[in-house]
mmCIF file with all atom_site columns, C-alpha atoms in Angstrom:
data_model
loop_
_atom_site.group_PDB
_atom_site.id
_atom_site.type_symbol
_atom_site.label_atom_id
_atom_site.label_alt_id
_atom_site.label_comp_id
_atom_site.label_asym_id
_atom_site.label_entity_id
_atom_site.label_seq_id
_atom_site.pdbx_PDB_ins_code
_atom_site.Cartn_x
_atom_site.Cartn_y
_atom_site.Cartn_z
_atom_site.occupancy
_atom_site.B_iso_or_equiv
_atom_site.pdbx_formal_charge
_atom_site.auth_seq_id
_atom_site.auth_comp_id
_atom_site.auth_asym_id
_atom_site.auth_atom_id
_atom_site.pdbx_PDB_model_num
ATOM 1   C CA . MET Y 1 1   ? 67.445 -1.848 21.793 1.00 0.00 ? 1   MET Y CA 1
ATOM 2   C CA . LYS Y 1 2   ? 64.598 0.300  20.422 1.00 0.00 ? 2   LYS Y CA 1
ATOM 3   C CA . LYS Y 1 3   ? 62.629 -0.268 23.614 1.00 0.00 ? 3   LYS Y CA 1
ATOM 4   C CA . LEU Y 1 4   ? 65.601 0.832  25.712 1.00 0.00 ? 4   LEU Y CA 1
ATOM 5   C CA . ILE Y 1 5   ? 66.083 3.983  23.647 1.00 0.00 ? 5   ILE Y CA 1
ATOM 6   C CA . LEU Y 1 6   ? 62.366 4.837  23.779 1.00 0.00 ? 6   LEU Y CA 1
ATOM 7   C CA . SER Y 1 7   ? 62.251 4.173  27.509 1.00 0.00 ? 7   SER Y CA 1
ATOM 8   C CA . ALA Y 1 8   ? 65.276 6.390  28.071 1.00 0.00 ? 8   ALA Y CA 1
ATOM 9   C CA . ALA Y 1 9   ? 63.776 9.161  25.913 1.00 0.00 ? 9   ALA Y CA 1
ATOM 10  C CA . LEU Y 1 10  ? 60.469 8.956  27.800 1.00 0.00 ? 10  LEU Y CA 1
ATOM 11  C CA . ALA Y 1 11  ? 62.210 9.045  31.163 1.00 0.00 ? 11  ALA Y CA 1
ATOM 12  C CA . LEU Y 1 12  ? 64.221 12.091 30.088 1.00 0.00 ? 12  LEU Y CA 1
ATOM 13  C CA . SER Y 1 13  ? 61.142 13.924 28.826 1.00 0.00 ? 13  SER Y CA 1
ATOM 14  C CA . VAL Y 1 14  ? 59.316 13.256 32.103 1.00 0.00 ? 14  VAL Y CA 1
ATOM 15  C CA . THR Y 1 15  ? 62.319 14.509 34.076 1.00 0.00 ? 15  THR Y CA 1
ATOM 16  C CA . LEU Y 1 16  ? 62.548 17.655 31.966 1.00 0.00 ? 16  LEU Y CA 1
ATOM 17  C CA . GLY Y 1 17  ? 58.817 18.190 32.264 1.00 0.00 ? 17  GLY Y CA 1
ATOM 18  C CA . PHE Y 1 18  ? 59.113 18.427 36.042 1.00 0.00 ? 18  PHE Y CA 1
ATOM 19  C CA . SER Y 1 19  ? 62.298 20.488 36.136 1.00 0.00 ? 19  SER Y CA 1
ATOM 20  C CA . GLN Y 1 20  ? 62.268 23.736 38.073 1.00 0.00 ? 20  GLN Y CA 1
ATOM 21  C CA . LYS Y 1 21  ? 61.866 26.961 36.145 1.00 0.00 ? 21  LYS Y CA 1
ATOM 22  C CA . LYS Y 1 22  ? 63.799 29.959 37.418 1.00 0.00 ? 22  LYS Y CA 1
ATOM 23  C CA . ILE Y 1 23  ? 62.032 33.264 36.783 1.00 0.00 ? 23  ILE Y CA 1
ATOM 24  C CA . THR Y 1 24  ? 64.415 36.212 37.154 1.00 0.00 ? 24  THR Y CA 1
ATOM 25  C CA . GLU Y 1 25  ? 62.114 39.104 36.255 1.00 0.00 ? 25  GLU Y CA 1
ATOM 26  C CA . GLY Y 1 26  ? 58.375 39.559 36.451 1.00 0.00 ? 26  GLY Y CA 1
ATOM 27  C CA . SER Y 1 27  ? 55.450 40.109 38.788 1.00 0.00 ? 27  SER Y CA 1
ATOM 28  C CA . ILE Y 1 28  ? 53.287 38.271 41.299 1.00 0.00 ? 28  ILE Y CA 1
ATOM 29  C CA . THR Y 1 29  ? 49.726 39.256 42.180 1.00 0.00 ? 29  THR Y CA 1
ATOM 30  C CA . TYR Y 1 30  ? 48.446 38.122 45.577 1.00 0.00 ? 30  TYR Y CA 1
ATOM 31  C CA . GLN Y 1 31  ? 44.920 38.061 46.931 1.00 0.00 ? 31  GLN Y CA 1
ATOM 32  C CA . VAL Y 1 32  ? 45.131 38.958 50.639 1.00 0.00 ? 32  VAL Y CA 1
ATOM 33  C CA . GLU Y 1 33  ? 42.811 39.067 53.632 1.00 0.00 ? 33  GLU Y CA 1
ATOM 34  C CA . TYR Y 1 34  ? 43.465 40.085 57.217 1.00 0.00 ? 34  TYR Y CA 1
ATOM 35  C CA . GLU Y 1 35  ? 42.715 39.237 60.800 1.00 0.00 ? 35  GLU Y CA 1
ATOM 36  C CA . VAL Y 1 36  ? 43.313 42.319 62.943 1.00 0.00 ? 36  VAL Y CA 1
ATOM 37  C CA . PRO Y 1 37  ? 43.356 43.096 66.681 1.00 0.00 ? 37  PRO Y CA 1
ATOM 38  C CA . ALA Y 1 38  ? 40.202 44.506 68.280 1.00 0.00 ? 38  ALA Y CA 1
ATOM 39  C CA . ASN Y 1 39  ? 41.607 48.046 68.317 1.00 0.00 ? 39  ASN Y CA 1
ATOM 40  C CA . MET Y 1 40  ? 42.080 47.940 64.522 1.00 0.00 ? 40  MET Y CA 1
ATOM 41  C CA . GLN Y 1 41  ? 38.663 46.531 63.536 1.00 0.00 ? 41  GLN Y CA 1
ATOM 42  C CA . ALA Y 1 42  ? 37.415 49.933 62.384 1.00 0.00 ? 42  ALA Y CA 1
ATOM 43  C CA . MET Y 1 43  ? 40.075 50.115 59.649 1.00 0.00 ? 43  MET Y CA 1
ATOM 44  C CA . LYS Y 1 44  ? 39.771 46.492 58.478 1.00 0.00 ? 44  LYS Y CA 1
ATOM 45  C CA . ALA Y 1 45  ? 37.345 47.349 55.664 1.00 0.00 ? 45  ALA Y CA 1
ATOM 46  C CA . SER Y 1 46  ? 39.818 49.857 54.226 1.00 0.00 ? 46  SER Y CA 1
ATOM 47  C CA . LEU Y 1 47  ? 42.748 47.430 54.062 1.00 0.00 ? 47  LEU Y CA 1
ATOM 48  C CA . PRO Y 1 48  ? 43.875 46.375 50.558 1.00 0.00 ? 48  PRO Y CA 1
ATOM 49  C CA . THR Y 1 49  ? 42.690 43.058 49.136 1.00 0.00 ? 49  THR Y CA 1
ATOM 50  C CA . GLU Y 1 50  ? 45.548 42.712 46.645 1.00 0.00 ? 50  GLU Y CA 1
ATOM 51  C CA . VAL Y 1 51  ? 49.330 43.010 46.731 1.00 0.00 ? 51  VAL Y CA 1
ATOM 52  C CA . LYS Y 1 52  ? 51.431 43.396 43.580 1.00 0.00 ? 52  LYS Y CA 1
ATOM 53  C CA . VAL Y 1 53  ? 55.068 42.329 43.721 1.00 0.00 ? 53  VAL Y CA 1
ATOM 54  C CA . TYR Y 1 54  ? 57.644 43.157 41.058 1.00 0.00 ? 54  TYR Y CA 1
ATOM 55  C CA . PHE Y 1 55  ? 60.955 41.311 41.107 1.00 0.00 ? 55  PHE Y CA 1
ATOM 56  C CA . LYS Y 1 56  ? 64.219 41.376 39.192 1.00 0.00 ? 56  LYS Y CA 1
ATOM 57  C CA . GLY Y 1 57  ? 67.283 39.471 40.273 1.00 0.00 ? 57  GLY Y CA 1
ATOM 58  C CA . ASP Y 1 58  ? 67.321 39.642 44.070 1.00 0.00 ? 58  ASP Y CA 1
ATOM 59  C CA . SER Y 1 59  ? 65.321 42.894 44.278 1.00 0.00 ? 59  SER Y CA 1
ATOM 60  C CA . THR Y 1 60  ? 61.598 42.916 45.012 1.00 0.00 ? 60  THR Y CA 1
ATOM 61  C CA . SER Y 1 61  ? 58.975 45.611 45.395 1.00 0.00 ? 61  SER Y CA 1
ATOM 62  C CA . ALA Y 1 62  ? 55.659 44.808 47.129 1.00 0.00 ? 62  ALA Y CA 1
ATOM 63  C CA . SER Y 1 63  ? 52.950 47.451 46.703 1.00 0.00 ? 63  SER Y CA 1
ATOM 64  C CA . ASN Y 1 64  ? 49.364 47.763 47.839 1.00 0.00 ? 64  ASN Y CA 1
ATOM 65  C CA . LYS Y 1 65  ? 46.758 50.499 47.766 1.00 0.00 ? 65  LYS Y CA 1
ATOM 66  C CA . SER Y 1 66  ? 43.710 51.293 49.865 1.00 0.00 ? 66  SER Y CA 1
ATOM 67  C CA . ALA Y 1 67  ? 41.366 54.231 50.316 1.00 0.00 ? 67  ALA Y CA 1
ATOM 68  C CA . MET Y 1 68  ? 43.518 55.548 53.167 1.00 0.00 ? 68  MET Y CA 1
ATOM 69  C CA . TYR Y 1 69  ? 47.085 54.945 51.968 1.00 0.00 ? 69  TYR Y CA 1
ATOM 70  C CA . SER Y 1 70  ? 49.404 53.189 49.553 1.00 0.00 ? 70  SER Y CA 1
ATOM 71  C CA . SER Y 1 71  ? 52.681 51.506 50.445 1.00 0.00 ? 71  SER Y CA 1
ATOM 72  C CA . ASN Y 1 72  ? 55.616 49.948 48.664 1.00 0.00 ? 72  ASN Y CA 1
ATOM 73  C CA . LEU Y 1 73  ? 58.238 47.855 50.459 1.00 0.00 ? 73  LEU Y CA 1
ATOM 74  C CA . ILE Y 1 74  ? 61.437 47.486 48.458 1.00 0.00 ? 74  ILE Y CA 1
ATOM 75  C CA . MET Y 1 75  ? 63.998 44.941 49.554 1.00 0.00 ? 75  MET Y CA 1
ATOM 76  C CA . ASN Y 1 76  ? 67.068 42.991 48.526 1.00 0.00 ? 76  ASN Y CA 1
ATOM 77  C CA . PRO Y 1 77  ? 67.918 40.238 51.070 1.00 0.00 ? 77  PRO Y CA 1
ATOM 78  C CA . LYS Y 1 78  ? 71.446 39.725 49.728 1.00 0.00 ? 78  LYS Y CA 1
ATOM 79  C CA . THR Y 1 79  ? 72.466 43.337 50.328 1.00 0.00 ? 79  THR Y CA 1
ATOM 80  C CA . GLU Y 1 80  ? 70.091 43.765 53.311 1.00 0.00 ? 80  GLU Y CA 1
ATOM 81  C CA . TYR Y 1 81  ? 68.602 46.816 51.596 1.00 0.00 ? 81  TYR Y CA 1
ATOM 82  C CA . GLN Y 1 82  ? 65.083 47.793 52.659 1.00 0.00 ? 82  GLN Y CA 1
ATOM 83  C CA . ARG Y 1 83  ? 63.064 50.921 51.942 1.00 0.00 ? 83  ARG Y CA 1
ATOM 84  C CA . LEU Y 1 84  ? 59.393 51.630 52.681 1.00 0.00 ? 84  LEU Y CA 1
ATOM 85  C CA . LEU Y 1 85  ? 57.486 54.174 50.583 1.00 0.00 ? 85  LEU Y CA 1
ATOM 86  C CA . LEU Y 1 86  ? 54.258 55.505 52.089 1.00 0.00 ? 86  LEU Y CA 1
ATOM 87  C CA . GLU Y 1 87  ? 51.719 57.800 50.472 1.00 0.00 ? 87  GLU Y CA 1
ATOM 88  C CA . ILE Y 1 88  ? 49.005 59.147 52.810 1.00 0.00 ? 88  ILE Y CA 1
ATOM 89  C CA . PRO Y 1 89  ? 46.609 61.491 50.955 1.00 0.00 ? 89  PRO Y CA 1
ATOM 90  C CA . MET Y 1 90  ? 44.700 62.673 54.053 1.00 0.00 ? 90  MET Y CA 1
ATOM 91  C CA . MET Y 1 91  ? 47.997 63.902 55.542 1.00 0.00 ? 91  MET Y CA 1
ATOM 92  C CA . ASN Y 1 92  ? 49.291 65.125 52.184 1.00 0.00 ? 92  ASN Y CA 1
ATOM 93  C CA . LYS Y 1 93  ? 52.413 63.077 52.883 1.00 0.00 ? 93  LYS Y CA 1
ATOM 94  C CA . LYS Y 1 94  ? 54.758 60.975 50.770 1.00 0.00 ? 94  LYS Y CA 1
ATOM 95  C CA . LEU Y 1 95  ? 57.341 59.361 53.021 1.00 0.00 ? 95  LEU Y CA 1
ATOM 96  C CA . SER Y 1 96  ? 60.447 57.288 52.295 1.00 0.00 ? 96  SER Y CA 1
ATOM 97  C CA . VAL Y 1 97  ? 61.867 55.203 55.145 1.00 0.00 ? 97  VAL Y CA 1
ATOM 98  C CA . ARG Y 1 98  ? 65.366 53.809 54.616 1.00 0.00 ? 98  ARG Y CA 1
ATOM 99  C CA . PHE Y 1 99  ? 66.028 51.013 57.107 1.00 0.00 ? 99  PHE Y CA 1
ATOM 100 C CA . THR Y 1 100 ? 69.536 50.864 58.563 1.00 0.00 ? 100 THR Y CA 1
ATOM 101 C CA . PRO Y 1 101 ? 71.285 47.543 59.373 1.00 0.00 ? 101 PRO Y CA 1
ATOM 102 C CA . ASP Y 1 102 ? 70.421 48.149 63.052 1.00 0.00 ? 102 ASP Y CA 1
ATOM 103 C CA . ASP Y 1 103 ? 66.755 48.714 62.160 1.00 0.00 ? 103 ASP Y CA 1
ATOM 104 C CA . ILE Y 1 104 ? 66.687 45.444 60.224 1.00 0.00 ? 104 ILE Y CA 1
ATOM 105 C CA . GLU Y 1 105 ? 68.281 43.538 63.112 1.00 0.00 ? 105 GLU Y CA 1
ATOM 106 C CA . THR Y 1 106 ? 65.666 44.990 65.479 1.00 0.00 ? 106 THR Y CA 1
ATOM 107 C CA . MET Y 1 107 ? 62.834 43.921 63.171 1.00 0.00 ? 107 MET Y CA 1
ATOM 108 C CA . LYS Y 1 108 ? 64.270 40.419 62.882 1.00 0.00 ? 108 LYS Y CA 1
ATOM 109 C CA . GLU Y 1 109 ? 63.620 39.943 66.600 1.00 0.00 ? 109 GLU Y CA 1
ATOM 110 C CA . SER Y 1 110 ? 59.895 39.877 65.841 1.00 0.00 ? 110 SER Y CA 1
ATOM 111 C CA . PHE Y 1 111 ? 60.233 37.416 62.947 1.00 0.00 ? 111 PHE Y CA 1
ATOM 112 C CA . PRO Y 1 112 ? 58.458 34.077 63.434 1.00 0.00 ? 112 PRO Y CA 1
ATOM 113 C CA . GLU Y 1 113 ? 60.339 30.845 64.167 1.00 0.00 ? 113 GLU Y CA 1
ATOM 114 C CA . LEU Y 1 114 ? 58.734 28.401 61.777 1.00 0.00 ? 114 LEU Y CA 1
ATOM 115 C CA . THR Y 1 115 ? 58.632 24.612 61.598 1.00 0.00 ? 115 THR Y CA 1
ATOM 116 C CA . PHE Y 1 116 ? 57.206 22.676 58.657 1.00 0.00 ? 116 PHE Y CA 1
ATOM 117 C CA . THR Y 1 117 ? 55.238 19.421 58.740 1.00 0.00 ? 117 THR Y CA 1
ATOM 118 C CA . GLU Y 1 118 ? 54.713 17.808 55.343 1.00 0.00 ? 118 GLU Y CA 1
ATOM 119 C CA . GLY Y 1 119 ? 51.194 16.750 54.386 1.00 0.00 ? 119 GLY Y CA 1
ATOM 120 C CA . ALA Y 1 120 ? 49.912 14.325 51.767 1.00 0.00 ? 120 ALA Y CA 1
ATOM 121 C CA . GLU Y 1 121 ? 47.694 16.723 49.816 1.00 0.00 ? 121 GLU Y CA 1
ATOM 122 C CA . THR Y 1 122 ? 48.492 18.717 46.689 1.00 0.00 ? 122 THR Y CA 1
ATOM 123 C CA . LYS Y 1 123 ? 46.594 21.629 45.191 1.00 0.00 ? 123 LYS Y CA 1
ATOM 124 C CA . SER Y 1 124 ? 46.673 23.639 41.967 1.00 0.00 ? 124 SER Y CA 1
ATOM 125 C CA . VAL Y 1 125 ? 47.256 27.343 42.559 1.00 0.00 ? 125 VAL Y CA 1
ATOM 126 C CA . ALA Y 1 126 ? 47.736 29.779 39.649 1.00 0.00 ? 126 ALA Y CA 1
ATOM 127 C CA . SER Y 1 127 ? 48.474 26.791 37.352 1.00 0.00 ? 127 SER Y CA 1
ATOM 128 C CA . TYR Y 1 128 ? 51.234 25.440 39.647 1.00 0.00 ? 128 TYR Y CA 1
ATOM 129 C CA . THR Y 1 129 ? 51.039 22.317 41.804 1.00 0.00 ? 129 THR Y CA 1
ATOM 130 C CA . GLY Y 1 130 ? 51.506 23.067 45.475 1.00 0.00 ? 130 GLY Y CA 1
ATOM 131 C CA . LYS Y 1 131 ? 52.310 20.553 48.211 1.00 0.00 ? 131 LYS Y CA 1
ATOM 132 C CA . LYS Y 1 132 ? 50.616 20.990 51.554 1.00 0.00 ? 132 LYS Y CA 1
ATOM 133 C CA . TYR Y 1 133 ? 52.560 21.726 54.751 1.00 0.00 ? 133 TYR Y CA 1
ATOM 134 C CA . THR Y 1 134 ? 51.442 22.682 58.206 1.00 0.00 ? 134 THR Y CA 1
ATOM 135 C CA . VAL Y 1 135 ? 53.527 25.685 59.227 1.00 0.00 ? 135 VAL Y CA 1
ATOM 136 C CA . SER Y 1 136 ? 53.863 26.326 62.974 1.00 0.00 ? 136 SER Y CA 1
ATOM 137 C CA . ASP Y 1 137 ? 55.324 29.367 64.715 1.00 0.00 ? 137 ASP Y CA 1
ATOM 138 C CA . LYS Y 1 138 ? 57.251 28.459 67.871 1.00 0.00 ? 138 LYS Y CA 1
ATOM 139 C CA . LYS Y 1 139 ? 56.860 31.991 69.254 1.00 0.00 ? 139 LYS Y CA 1
ATOM 140 C CA . THR Y 1 140 ? 53.062 32.174 69.105 1.00 0.00 ? 140 THR Y CA 1
ATOM 141 C CA . GLY Y 1 141 ? 52.146 28.483 69.077 1.00 0.00 ? 141 GLY Y CA 1
ATOM 142 C CA . LYS Y 1 142 ? 49.902 29.123 66.065 1.00 0.00 ? 142 LYS Y CA 1
ATOM 143 C CA . SER Y 1 143 ? 49.726 26.814 63.035 1.00 0.00 ? 143 SER Y CA 1
ATOM 144 C CA . ALA Y 1 144 ? 48.297 27.217 59.535 1.00 0.00 ? 144 ALA Y CA 1
ATOM 145 C CA . ASP Y 1 145 ? 48.228 25.233 56.312 1.00 0.00 ? 145 ASP Y CA 1
ATOM 146 C CA . ALA Y 1 146 ? 50.344 26.386 53.384 1.00 0.00 ? 146 ALA Y CA 1
ATOM 147 C CA . TYR Y 1 147 ? 51.124 25.178 49.876 1.00 0.00 ? 147 TYR Y CA 1
ATOM 148 C CA . PHE Y 1 148 ? 54.591 25.305 48.301 1.00 0.00 ? 148 PHE Y CA 1
ATOM 149 C CA . THR Y 1 149 ? 55.731 24.464 44.778 1.00 0.00 ? 149 THR Y CA 1
ATOM 150 C CA . LYS Y 1 150 ? 59.143 23.447 43.476 1.00 0.00 ? 150 LYS Y CA 1
ATOM 151 C CA . GLU Y 1 151 ? 58.102 23.997 39.858 1.00 0.00 ? 151 GLU Y CA 1
ATOM 152 C CA . ILE Y 1 152 ? 59.386 27.578 39.923 1.00 0.00 ? 152 ILE Y CA 1
ATOM 153 C CA . GLU Y 1 153 ? 62.116 29.595 41.641 1.00 0.00 ? 153 GLU Y CA 1
ATOM 154 C CA . ILE Y 1 154 ? 61.415 33.254 42.455 1.00 0.00 ? 154 ILE Y CA 1
ATOM 155 C CA . PRO Y 1 155 ? 63.240 35.552 44.917 1.00 0.00 ? 155 PRO Y CA 1
ATOM 156 C CA . ALA Y 1 156 ? 61.717 36.088 48.363 1.00 0.00 ? 156 ALA Y CA 1
ATOM 157 C CA . ASN Y 1 157 ? 59.677 39.241 48.951 1.00 0.00 ? 157 ASN Y CA 1
ATOM 158 C CA . SER Y 1 158 ? 58.265 40.956 52.050 1.00 0.00 ? 158 SER Y CA 1
ATOM 159 C CA . LEU Y 1 159 ? 55.403 38.432 52.249 1.00 0.00 ? 159 LEU Y CA 1
ATOM 160 C CA . THR Y 1 160 ? 57.474 35.284 51.730 1.00 0.00 ? 160 THR Y CA 1
ATOM 161 C CA . GLN Y 1 161 ? 60.806 36.186 53.408 1.00 0.00 ? 161 GLN Y CA 1
ATOM 162 C CA . TYR Y 1 162 ? 59.998 34.149 56.538 1.00 0.00 ? 162 TYR Y CA 1
ATOM 163 C CA . PHE Y 1 163 ? 59.763 30.798 54.713 1.00 0.00 ? 163 PHE Y CA 1
ATOM 164 C CA . ASP Y 1 164 ? 62.653 28.394 54.168 1.00 0.00 ? 164 ASP Y CA 1
ATOM 165 C CA . LYS Y 1 165 ? 63.178 28.143 50.406 1.00 0.00 ? 165 LYS Y CA 1
ATOM 166 C CA . GLN Y 1 166 ? 64.033 24.438 50.643 1.00 0.00 ? 166 GLN Y CA 1
ATOM 167 C CA . TYR Y 1 167 ? 60.269 23.783 50.689 1.00 0.00 ? 167 TYR Y CA 1
ATOM 168 C CA . GLY Y 1 168 ? 59.749 25.665 47.451 1.00 0.00 ? 168 GLY Y CA 1
ATOM 169 C CA . PHE Y 1 169 ? 57.936 28.849 46.509 1.00 0.00 ? 169 PHE Y CA 1
ATOM 170 C CA . PRO Y 1 170 ? 54.879 29.668 48.698 1.00 0.00 ? 170 PRO Y CA 1
ATOM 171 C CA . LEU Y 1 171 ? 51.638 29.741 46.698 1.00 0.00 ? 171 LEU Y CA 1
ATOM 172 C CA . GLU Y 1 172 ? 49.173 29.956 49.586 1.00 0.00 ? 172 GLU Y CA 1
ATOM 173 C CA . PHE Y 1 173 ? 50.169 30.817 53.140 1.00 0.00 ? 173 PHE Y CA 1
ATOM 174 C CA . THR Y 1 174 ? 49.504 32.733 56.344 1.00 0.00 ? 174 THR Y CA 1
ATOM 175 C CA . THR Y 1 175 ? 51.913 35.117 58.019 1.00 0.00 ? 175 THR Y CA 1
ATOM 176 C CA . SER Y 1 176 ? 51.886 37.805 60.701 1.00 0.00 ? 176 SER Y CA 1
ATOM 177 C CA . GLN Y 1 177 ? 52.932 41.418 60.211 1.00 0.00 ? 177 GLN Y CA 1
ATOM 178 C CA . GLN Y 1 178 ? 52.639 44.360 62.623 1.00 0.00 ? 178 GLN Y CA 1
ATOM 179 C CA . GLY Y 1 179 ? 50.154 42.517 64.830 1.00 0.00 ? 179 GLY Y CA 1
ATOM 180 C CA . MET Y 1 180 ? 47.959 41.444 61.912 1.00 0.00 ? 180 MET Y CA 1
ATOM 181 C CA . THR Y 1 181 ? 47.490 37.981 60.442 1.00 0.00 ? 181 THR Y CA 1
ATOM 182 C CA . VAL Y 1 182 ? 47.734 38.033 56.646 1.00 0.00 ? 182 VAL Y CA 1
ATOM 183 C CA . ARG Y 1 183 ? 46.396 35.220 54.453 1.00 0.00 ? 183 ARG Y CA 1
ATOM 184 C CA . ALA Y 1 184 ? 47.851 35.346 50.947 1.00 0.00 ? 184 ALA Y CA 1
ATOM 185 C CA . LEU Y 1 185 ? 47.018 33.434 47.775 1.00 0.00 ? 185 LEU Y CA 1
ATOM 186 C CA . VAL Y 1 186 ? 48.909 33.755 44.493 1.00 0.00 ? 186 VAL Y CA 1
ATOM 187 C CA . LYS Y 1 187 ? 46.517 34.828 41.731 1.00 0.00 ? 187 LYS Y CA 1
ATOM 188 C CA . GLU Y 1 188 ? 49.017 35.232 38.915 1.00 0.00 ? 188 GLU Y CA 1
ATOM 189 C CA . ILE Y 1 189 ? 52.733 35.009 38.160 1.00 0.00 ? 189 ILE Y CA 1
ATOM 190 C CA . LYS Y 1 190 ? 53.954 36.756 35.016 1.00 0.00 ? 190 LYS Y CA 1
ATOM 191 C CA . GLU Y 1 191 ? 57.313 36.950 33.287 1.00 0.00 ? 191 GLU Y CA 1
ATOM 192 C CA . GLU Y 1 192 ? 57.515 40.577 32.211 1.00 0.00 ? 192 GLU Y CA 1
ATOM 193 C CA . LYS Y 1 193 ? 59.693 43.661 32.243 1.00 0.00 ? 193 LYS Y CA 1
ATOM 194 C CA . VAL Y 1 194 ? 59.663 45.474 35.562 1.00 0.00 ? 194 VAL Y CA 1
ATOM 195 C CA . PRO Y 1 195 ? 58.562 49.148 35.288 1.00 0.00 ? 195 PRO Y CA 1
ATOM 196 C CA . ALA Y 1 196 ? 61.380 51.671 35.575 1.00 0.00 ? 196 ALA Y CA 1
ATOM 197 C CA . GLY Y 1 197 ? 61.856 53.042 39.083 1.00 0.00 ? 197 GLY Y CA 1
ATOM 198 C CA . SER Y 1 198 ? 60.274 50.049 40.815 1.00 0.00 ? 198 SER Y CA 1
ATOM 199 C CA . PHE Y 1 199 ? 63.161 49.722 43.280 1.00 0.00 ? 199 PHE Y CA 1
ATOM 200 C CA . SER Y 1 200 ? 63.772 53.370 44.167 1.00 0.00 ? 200 SER Y CA 1
ATOM 201 C CA . ALA Y 1 201 ? 62.030 56.468 45.551 1.00 0.00 ? 201 ALA Y CA 1
ATOM 202 C CA . SER Y 1 202 ? 61.214 59.485 43.413 1.00 0.00 ? 202 SER Y CA 1
ATOM 203 C CA . LYS Y 1 203 ? 62.352 62.945 44.553 1.00 0.00 ? 203 LYS Y CA 1
ATOM 204 C CA . ASP Y 1 204 ? 58.904 63.983 45.816 1.00 0.00 ? 204 ASP Y CA 1
ATOM 205 C CA . TYR Y 1 205 ? 59.184 61.616 48.819 1.00 0.00 ? 205 TYR Y CA 1
ATOM 206 C CA . GLU Y 1 206 ? 60.284 63.019 52.181 1.00 0.00 ? 206 GLU Y CA 1
ATOM 207 C CA . GLU Y 1 207 ? 63.133 60.982 53.665 1.00 0.00 ? 207 GLU Y CA 1
ATOM 208 C CA . ILE Y 1 208 ? 62.607 59.984 57.307 1.00 0.00 ? 208 ILE Y CA 1
ATOM 209 C CA . SER Y 1 209 ? 64.152 57.450 59.682 1.00 0.00 ? 209 SER Y CA 1
ATOM 210 C CA . PHE Y 1 210 ? 62.495 54.344 61.081 1.00 0.00 ? 210 PHE Y CA 1
ATOM 211 C CA . SER Y 1 211 ? 62.433 55.925 64.549 1.00 0.00 ? 211 SER Y CA 1
ATOM 212 C CA . GLN Y 1 212 ? 60.658 58.990 63.129 1.00 0.00 ? 212 GLN Y CA 1
ATOM 213 C CA . LEU Y 1 213 ? 58.052 56.722 61.546 1.00 0.00 ? 213 LEU Y CA 1
ATOM 214 C CA . GLN Y 1 214 ? 57.536 54.946 64.866 1.00 0.00 ? 214 GLN Y CA 1
ATOM 215 C CA . GLY Y 1 215 ? 57.044 58.308 66.537 1.00 0.00 ? 215 GLY Y CA 1
ATOM 216 C CA . MET Y 1 216 ? 54.401 59.260 63.992 1.00 0.00 ? 216 MET Y CA 1
ATOM 217 C CA . MET Y 1 217 ? 52.652 55.961 64.729 1.00 0.00 ? 217 MET Y CA 1
ATOM 218 C CA . GLY Y 1 218 ? 52.790 56.571 68.472 1.00 0.00 ? 218 GLY Y CA 1
ATOM 219 C CA . ARG Y 1 219 ? 55.432 53.890 69.039 1.00 0.00 ? 219 ARG Y CA 1
ATOM 220 C CA . ARG Y 1 220 ? 58.791 54.268 70.727 1.00 0.00 ? 220 ARG Y CA 1
#
């Protein structure tokens, strides 16, 4: 009887030890690097090497800074809320772009169509164990290795929104945004209070539409 009790206790402790932890508020720091088209090579050196994401509930805020600009993409997938904050010192501009439902639907057309092939390897990333998958995009035909963990649950952000959460939380992955390939690696995940105002724009930002932003970028 003692052996049965001890065996049951051990089995329970092992199960609990591998249970998923849900983190509802905190931050993620990513190390990022880019592959850019030929016409953007000149600005590659000025691109940020780190992205900081704050999250609380279903809201996330992904910010990065470089010598030329700083940006902050705020989103809540459940409410389909998205806002982009841009600060461009050389233009003396602080812009706030509120995406409409139609804007979001238009952007979704460029989203990748991903398939996942499970691998045998595992890897430790930021103290979490990640399982290897080969992620392929049907639209481009490109594939890249990625590592996902089921040890934690964290809401999707602008970097991870393309991945199916059934595979877990992405720790290391490659994605494409605005014609650039972005490789991201989680450096740190912290449970902490999110700074006030992380999911809104201050009054010194000029409100513009997505179409106005495209016009400023020379796109129509």
